[in-house]
CSV table of C-alpha atoms in Angstrom, one decimal:
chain,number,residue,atom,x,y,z
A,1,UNK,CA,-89.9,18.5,33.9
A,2,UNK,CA,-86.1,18.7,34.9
A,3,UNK,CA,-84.7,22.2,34.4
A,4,UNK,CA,-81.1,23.1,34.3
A,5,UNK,CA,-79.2,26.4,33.5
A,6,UNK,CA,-75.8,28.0,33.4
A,7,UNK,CA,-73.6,29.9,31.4
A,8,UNK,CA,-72.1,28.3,28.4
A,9,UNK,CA,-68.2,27.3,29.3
A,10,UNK,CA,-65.4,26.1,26.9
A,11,UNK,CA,-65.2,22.4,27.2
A,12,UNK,CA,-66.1,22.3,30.8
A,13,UNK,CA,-65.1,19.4,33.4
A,14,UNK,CA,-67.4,16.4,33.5
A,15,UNK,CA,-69.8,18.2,36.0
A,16,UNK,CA,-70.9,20.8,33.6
A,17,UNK,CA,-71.9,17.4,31.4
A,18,UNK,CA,-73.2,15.4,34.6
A,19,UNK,CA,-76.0,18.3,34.8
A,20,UNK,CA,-76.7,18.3,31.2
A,21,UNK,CA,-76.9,14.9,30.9
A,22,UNK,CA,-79.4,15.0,34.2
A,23,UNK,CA,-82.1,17.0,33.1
A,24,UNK,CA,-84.9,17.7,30.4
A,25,UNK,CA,-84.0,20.8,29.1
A,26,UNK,CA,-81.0,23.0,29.5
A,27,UNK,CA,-81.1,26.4,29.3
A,28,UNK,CA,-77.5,27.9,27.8
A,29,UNK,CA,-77.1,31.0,29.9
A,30,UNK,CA,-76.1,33.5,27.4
A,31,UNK,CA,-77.6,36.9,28.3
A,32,UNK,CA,-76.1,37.3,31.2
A,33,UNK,CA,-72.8,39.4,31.8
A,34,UNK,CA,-69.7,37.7,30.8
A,35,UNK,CA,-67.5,37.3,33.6
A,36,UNK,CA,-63.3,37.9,33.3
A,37,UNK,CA,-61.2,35.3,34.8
A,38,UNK,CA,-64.2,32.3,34.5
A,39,UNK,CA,-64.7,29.7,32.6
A,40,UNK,CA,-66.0,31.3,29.7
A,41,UNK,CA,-63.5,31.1,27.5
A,42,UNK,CA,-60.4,28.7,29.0
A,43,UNK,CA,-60.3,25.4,30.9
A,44,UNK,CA,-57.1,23.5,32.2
A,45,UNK,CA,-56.0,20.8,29.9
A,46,UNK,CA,-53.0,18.4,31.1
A,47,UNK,CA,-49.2,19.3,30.1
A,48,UNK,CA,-46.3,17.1,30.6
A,49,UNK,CA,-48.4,15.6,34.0
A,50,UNK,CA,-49.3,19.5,35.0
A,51,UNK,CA,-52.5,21.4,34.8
A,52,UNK,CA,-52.4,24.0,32.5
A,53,UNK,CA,-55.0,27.0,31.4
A,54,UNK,CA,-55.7,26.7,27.4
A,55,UNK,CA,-58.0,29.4,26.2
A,56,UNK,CA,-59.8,31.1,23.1
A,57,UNK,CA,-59.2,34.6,22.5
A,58,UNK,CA,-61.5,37.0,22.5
A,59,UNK,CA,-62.5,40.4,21.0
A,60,UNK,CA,-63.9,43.1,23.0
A,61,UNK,CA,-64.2,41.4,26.9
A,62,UNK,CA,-65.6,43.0,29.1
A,63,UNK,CA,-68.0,42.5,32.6
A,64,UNK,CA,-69.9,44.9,31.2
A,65,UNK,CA,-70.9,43.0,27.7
A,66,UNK,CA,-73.5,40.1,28.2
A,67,UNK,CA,-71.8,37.0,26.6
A,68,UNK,CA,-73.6,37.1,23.7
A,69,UNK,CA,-72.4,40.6,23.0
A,70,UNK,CA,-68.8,39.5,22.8
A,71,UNK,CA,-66.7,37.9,19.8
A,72,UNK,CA,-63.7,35.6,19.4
A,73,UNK,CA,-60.8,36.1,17.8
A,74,UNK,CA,-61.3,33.2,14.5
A,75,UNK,CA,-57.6,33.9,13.3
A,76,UNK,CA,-56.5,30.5,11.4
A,77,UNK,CA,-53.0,31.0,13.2
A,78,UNK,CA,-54.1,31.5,16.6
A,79,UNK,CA,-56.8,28.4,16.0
A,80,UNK,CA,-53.7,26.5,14.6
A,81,UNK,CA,-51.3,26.9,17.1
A,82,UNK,CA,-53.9,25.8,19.7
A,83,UNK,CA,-54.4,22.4,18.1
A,84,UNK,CA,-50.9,22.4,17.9
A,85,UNK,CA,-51.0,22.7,21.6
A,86,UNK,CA,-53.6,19.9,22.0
A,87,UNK,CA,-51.6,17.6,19.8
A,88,UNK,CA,-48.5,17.9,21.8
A,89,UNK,CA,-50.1,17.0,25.0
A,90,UNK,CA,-52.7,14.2,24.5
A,91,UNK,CA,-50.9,12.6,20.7
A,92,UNK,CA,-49.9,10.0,23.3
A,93,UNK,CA,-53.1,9.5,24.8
A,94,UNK,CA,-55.4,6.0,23.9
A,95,UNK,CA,-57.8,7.7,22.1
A,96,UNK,CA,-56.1,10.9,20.3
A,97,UNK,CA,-57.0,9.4,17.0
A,98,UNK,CA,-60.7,9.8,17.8
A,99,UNK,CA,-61.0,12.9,19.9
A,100,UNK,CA,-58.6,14.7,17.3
A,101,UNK,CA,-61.1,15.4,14.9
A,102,UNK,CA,-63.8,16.2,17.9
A,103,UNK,CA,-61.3,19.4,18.7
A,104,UNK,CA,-60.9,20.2,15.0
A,105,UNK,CA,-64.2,20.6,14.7
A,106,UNK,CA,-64.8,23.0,17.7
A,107,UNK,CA,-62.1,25.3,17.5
A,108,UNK,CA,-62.3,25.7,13.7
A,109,UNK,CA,-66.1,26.9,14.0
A,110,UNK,CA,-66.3,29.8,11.9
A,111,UNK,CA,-69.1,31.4,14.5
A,112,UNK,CA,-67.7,34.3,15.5
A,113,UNK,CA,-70.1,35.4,18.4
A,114,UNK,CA,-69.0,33.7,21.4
A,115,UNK,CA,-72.1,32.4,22.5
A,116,UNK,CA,-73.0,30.6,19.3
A,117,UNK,CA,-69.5,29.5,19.5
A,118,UNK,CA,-70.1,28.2,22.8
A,119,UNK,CA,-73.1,26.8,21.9
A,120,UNK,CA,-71.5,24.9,18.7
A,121,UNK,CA,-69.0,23.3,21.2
A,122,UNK,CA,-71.6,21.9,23.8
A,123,UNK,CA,-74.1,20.2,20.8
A,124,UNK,CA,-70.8,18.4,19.6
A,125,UNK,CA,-69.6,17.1,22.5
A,126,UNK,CA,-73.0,16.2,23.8
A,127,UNK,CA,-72.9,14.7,20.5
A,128,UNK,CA,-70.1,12.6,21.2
A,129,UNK,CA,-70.6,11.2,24.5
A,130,UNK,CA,-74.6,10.4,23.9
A,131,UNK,CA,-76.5,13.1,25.8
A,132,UNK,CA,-79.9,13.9,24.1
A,133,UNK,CA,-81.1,16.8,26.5
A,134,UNK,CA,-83.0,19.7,24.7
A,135,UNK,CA,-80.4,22.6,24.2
A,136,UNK,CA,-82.1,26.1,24.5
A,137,UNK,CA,-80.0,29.6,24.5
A,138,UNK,CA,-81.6,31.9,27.2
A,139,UNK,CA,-81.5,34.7,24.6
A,140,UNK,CA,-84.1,33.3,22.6
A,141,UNK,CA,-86.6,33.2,25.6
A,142,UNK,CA,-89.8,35.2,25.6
A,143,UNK,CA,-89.1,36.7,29.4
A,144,UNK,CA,-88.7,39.1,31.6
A,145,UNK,CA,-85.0,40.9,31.5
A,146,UNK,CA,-85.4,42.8,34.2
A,147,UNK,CA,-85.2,40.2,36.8
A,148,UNK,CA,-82.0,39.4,37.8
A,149,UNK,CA,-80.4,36.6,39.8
A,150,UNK,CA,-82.9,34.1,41.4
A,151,UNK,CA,-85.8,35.6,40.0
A,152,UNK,CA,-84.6,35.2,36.4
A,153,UNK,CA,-83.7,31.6,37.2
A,154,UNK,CA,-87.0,31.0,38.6
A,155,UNK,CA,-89.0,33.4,35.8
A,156,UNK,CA,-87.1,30.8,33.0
A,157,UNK,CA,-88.5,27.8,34.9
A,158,UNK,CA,-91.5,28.8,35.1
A,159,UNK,CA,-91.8,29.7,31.3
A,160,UNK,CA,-90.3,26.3,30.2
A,161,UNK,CA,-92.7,24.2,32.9
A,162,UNK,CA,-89.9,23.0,35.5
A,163,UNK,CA,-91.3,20.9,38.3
A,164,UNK,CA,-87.4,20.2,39.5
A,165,UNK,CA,-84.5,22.8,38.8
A,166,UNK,CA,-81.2,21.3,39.3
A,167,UNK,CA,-77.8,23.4,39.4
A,168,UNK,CA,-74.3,23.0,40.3
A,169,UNK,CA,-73.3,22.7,44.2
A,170,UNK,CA,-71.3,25.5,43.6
A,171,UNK,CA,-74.3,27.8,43.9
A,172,UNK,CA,-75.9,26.5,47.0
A,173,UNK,CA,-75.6,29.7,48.7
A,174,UNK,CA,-77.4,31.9,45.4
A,175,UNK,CA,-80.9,29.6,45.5
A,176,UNK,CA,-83.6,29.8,48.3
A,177,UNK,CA,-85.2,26.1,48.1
A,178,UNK,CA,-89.0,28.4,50.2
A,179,UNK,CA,-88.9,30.3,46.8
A,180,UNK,CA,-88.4,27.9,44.6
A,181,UNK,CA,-91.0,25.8,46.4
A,182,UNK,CA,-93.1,28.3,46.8
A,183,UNK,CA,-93.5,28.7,43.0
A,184,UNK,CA,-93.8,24.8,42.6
A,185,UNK,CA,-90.2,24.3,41.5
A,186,UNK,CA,-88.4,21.1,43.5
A,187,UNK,CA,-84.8,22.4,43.8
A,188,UNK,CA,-82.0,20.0,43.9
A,189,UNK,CA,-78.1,20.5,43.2
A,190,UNK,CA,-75.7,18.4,41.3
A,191,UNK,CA,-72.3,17.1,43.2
A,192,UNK,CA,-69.9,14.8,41.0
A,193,UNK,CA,-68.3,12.0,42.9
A,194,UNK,CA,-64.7,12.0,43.1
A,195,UNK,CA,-63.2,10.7,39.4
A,196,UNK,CA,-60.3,8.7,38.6
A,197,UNK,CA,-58.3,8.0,35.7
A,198,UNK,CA,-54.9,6.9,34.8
A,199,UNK,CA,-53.4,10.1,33.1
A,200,UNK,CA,-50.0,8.4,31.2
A,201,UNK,CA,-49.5,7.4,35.0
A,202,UNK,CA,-48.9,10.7,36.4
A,203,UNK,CA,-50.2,11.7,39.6
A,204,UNK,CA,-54.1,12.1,38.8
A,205,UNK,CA,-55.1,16.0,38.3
A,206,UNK,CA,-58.6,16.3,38.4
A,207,UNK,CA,-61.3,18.2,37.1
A,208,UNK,CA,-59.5,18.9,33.8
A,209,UNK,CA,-61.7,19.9,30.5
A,210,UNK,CA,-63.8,17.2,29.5
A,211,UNK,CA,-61.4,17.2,26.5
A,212,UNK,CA,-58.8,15.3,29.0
A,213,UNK,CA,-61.8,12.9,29.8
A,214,UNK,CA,-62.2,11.8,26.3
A,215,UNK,CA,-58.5,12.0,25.8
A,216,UNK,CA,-58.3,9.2,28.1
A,217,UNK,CA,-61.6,7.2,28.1
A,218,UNK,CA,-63.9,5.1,26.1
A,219,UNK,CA,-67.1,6.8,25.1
A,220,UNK,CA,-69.3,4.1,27.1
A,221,UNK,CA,-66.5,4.2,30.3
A,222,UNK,CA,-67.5,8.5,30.0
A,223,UNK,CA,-71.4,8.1,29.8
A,224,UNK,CA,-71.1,5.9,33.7
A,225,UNK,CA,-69.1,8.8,34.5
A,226,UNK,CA,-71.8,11.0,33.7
A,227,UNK,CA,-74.0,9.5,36.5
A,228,UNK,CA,-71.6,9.5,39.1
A,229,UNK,CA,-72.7,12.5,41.6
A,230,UNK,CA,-75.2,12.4,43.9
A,231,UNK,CA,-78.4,15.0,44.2
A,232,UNK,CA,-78.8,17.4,47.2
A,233,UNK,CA,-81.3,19.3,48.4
């Protein structure tokens, strides 16, 4: 059993999907403290050949709320005005027509918690590009809160049966592969290989939201991208 888990971003780059797509179950890290300046609530879309921040607001931040603690702001203008963004961007883009009504769809969610926001977002877009991993929130978990870092991680694998947990290369240095394998747990983390695409033949900026992938690339050219990264231990 192939265990993954990290907090739930807004339409994260093709890694965040590369790790979903990789394992069993997926645990949506949402009782853990929201963190300002993340990826929570923005990614980088692509303006006029540049990388740009696009965000939803929110109600109440703070490092001190756990993300499911905190709300977003479901104002129709402010929901309008970023399609209205989107649309000047990408209305260009080979397949705007089909990934128009994909955004739609997410940013008029009327969920107003941000985690089941969040979570609305990642079951459409898994959806849409064809990945069929088990989606479970970590709030609904029977476990032990008082762990934190590592310990948690490891607590939740054990509770859902991992044999391998897999997690982003970013957080080599968090994860001790003795205590993992000391509890039984084979741990691995996920690097993407280096992906190209032509973006209206600008100079290629990469790791945009996975709303720039789509933007720009058939649905079956984005599920080989999902298996282009390589496993480490």
């Amino acid at each position: 059993m192939k265990v993954g888990i990290m907090q739930p971003y807004f339409v994260p780059y093709i890694g965040y999907w590369q790790l979903i797509n990789a394992v069993d179950r997926y645990v949506i890290y949402d009782d853990v403290n929201f963190i300002k300046g993340g990826w929570i609530n923005r990614n980088r879309i692509l303006v006029e050949g540049r990388s740009k921040y696009f965000n939803i607001q929110l109600i109440g931040a703070s490092s001190n709320k756990k993300i499911n603690e905190i709300d977003i702001n479901t104002d129709f203008r402010i929901i309008n005005k970023a399609l209205r963004i989107i649309e000047g961007a990408y209305r260009k883009a080979p397949f705007f027509e089909m990934v128009q009504p994909i955004i739609k769809q997410i940013l008029k969610c009327e969920k107003s918690n941000l985690s089941d926001y969040l979570r609305n977002s990642i079951e459409i877009l898994c959806d849409y590009i064809g990945i069929r991993t088990e989606l479970i929130s970590s709030s609904t978990l029977d476990k032990n809160c008082i762990k934190k870092g590592q310990e948690k991680v490891i607590a939740i694998c054990e509770l859902l049966g991992a044999t391998e947990y897999y997690n982003a290369i970013g957080g080599r240095q968090l994860y001790s592969h003795n205590e993992f394998g000391n509890r039984g747990i084979n741990l691995k983390f996920l690097e993407p290989k280096k992906i190209e695409y032509c973006q209206f033949g600008n100079t290629f900026q990469e790791n945009l939201s996975i709303l720039d992938v789509m933007m720009f690339n058939s649905k079956d050219r984005i599920q080989e991208y999902l298996n282009e990264y390589r496993l480490i231990d």
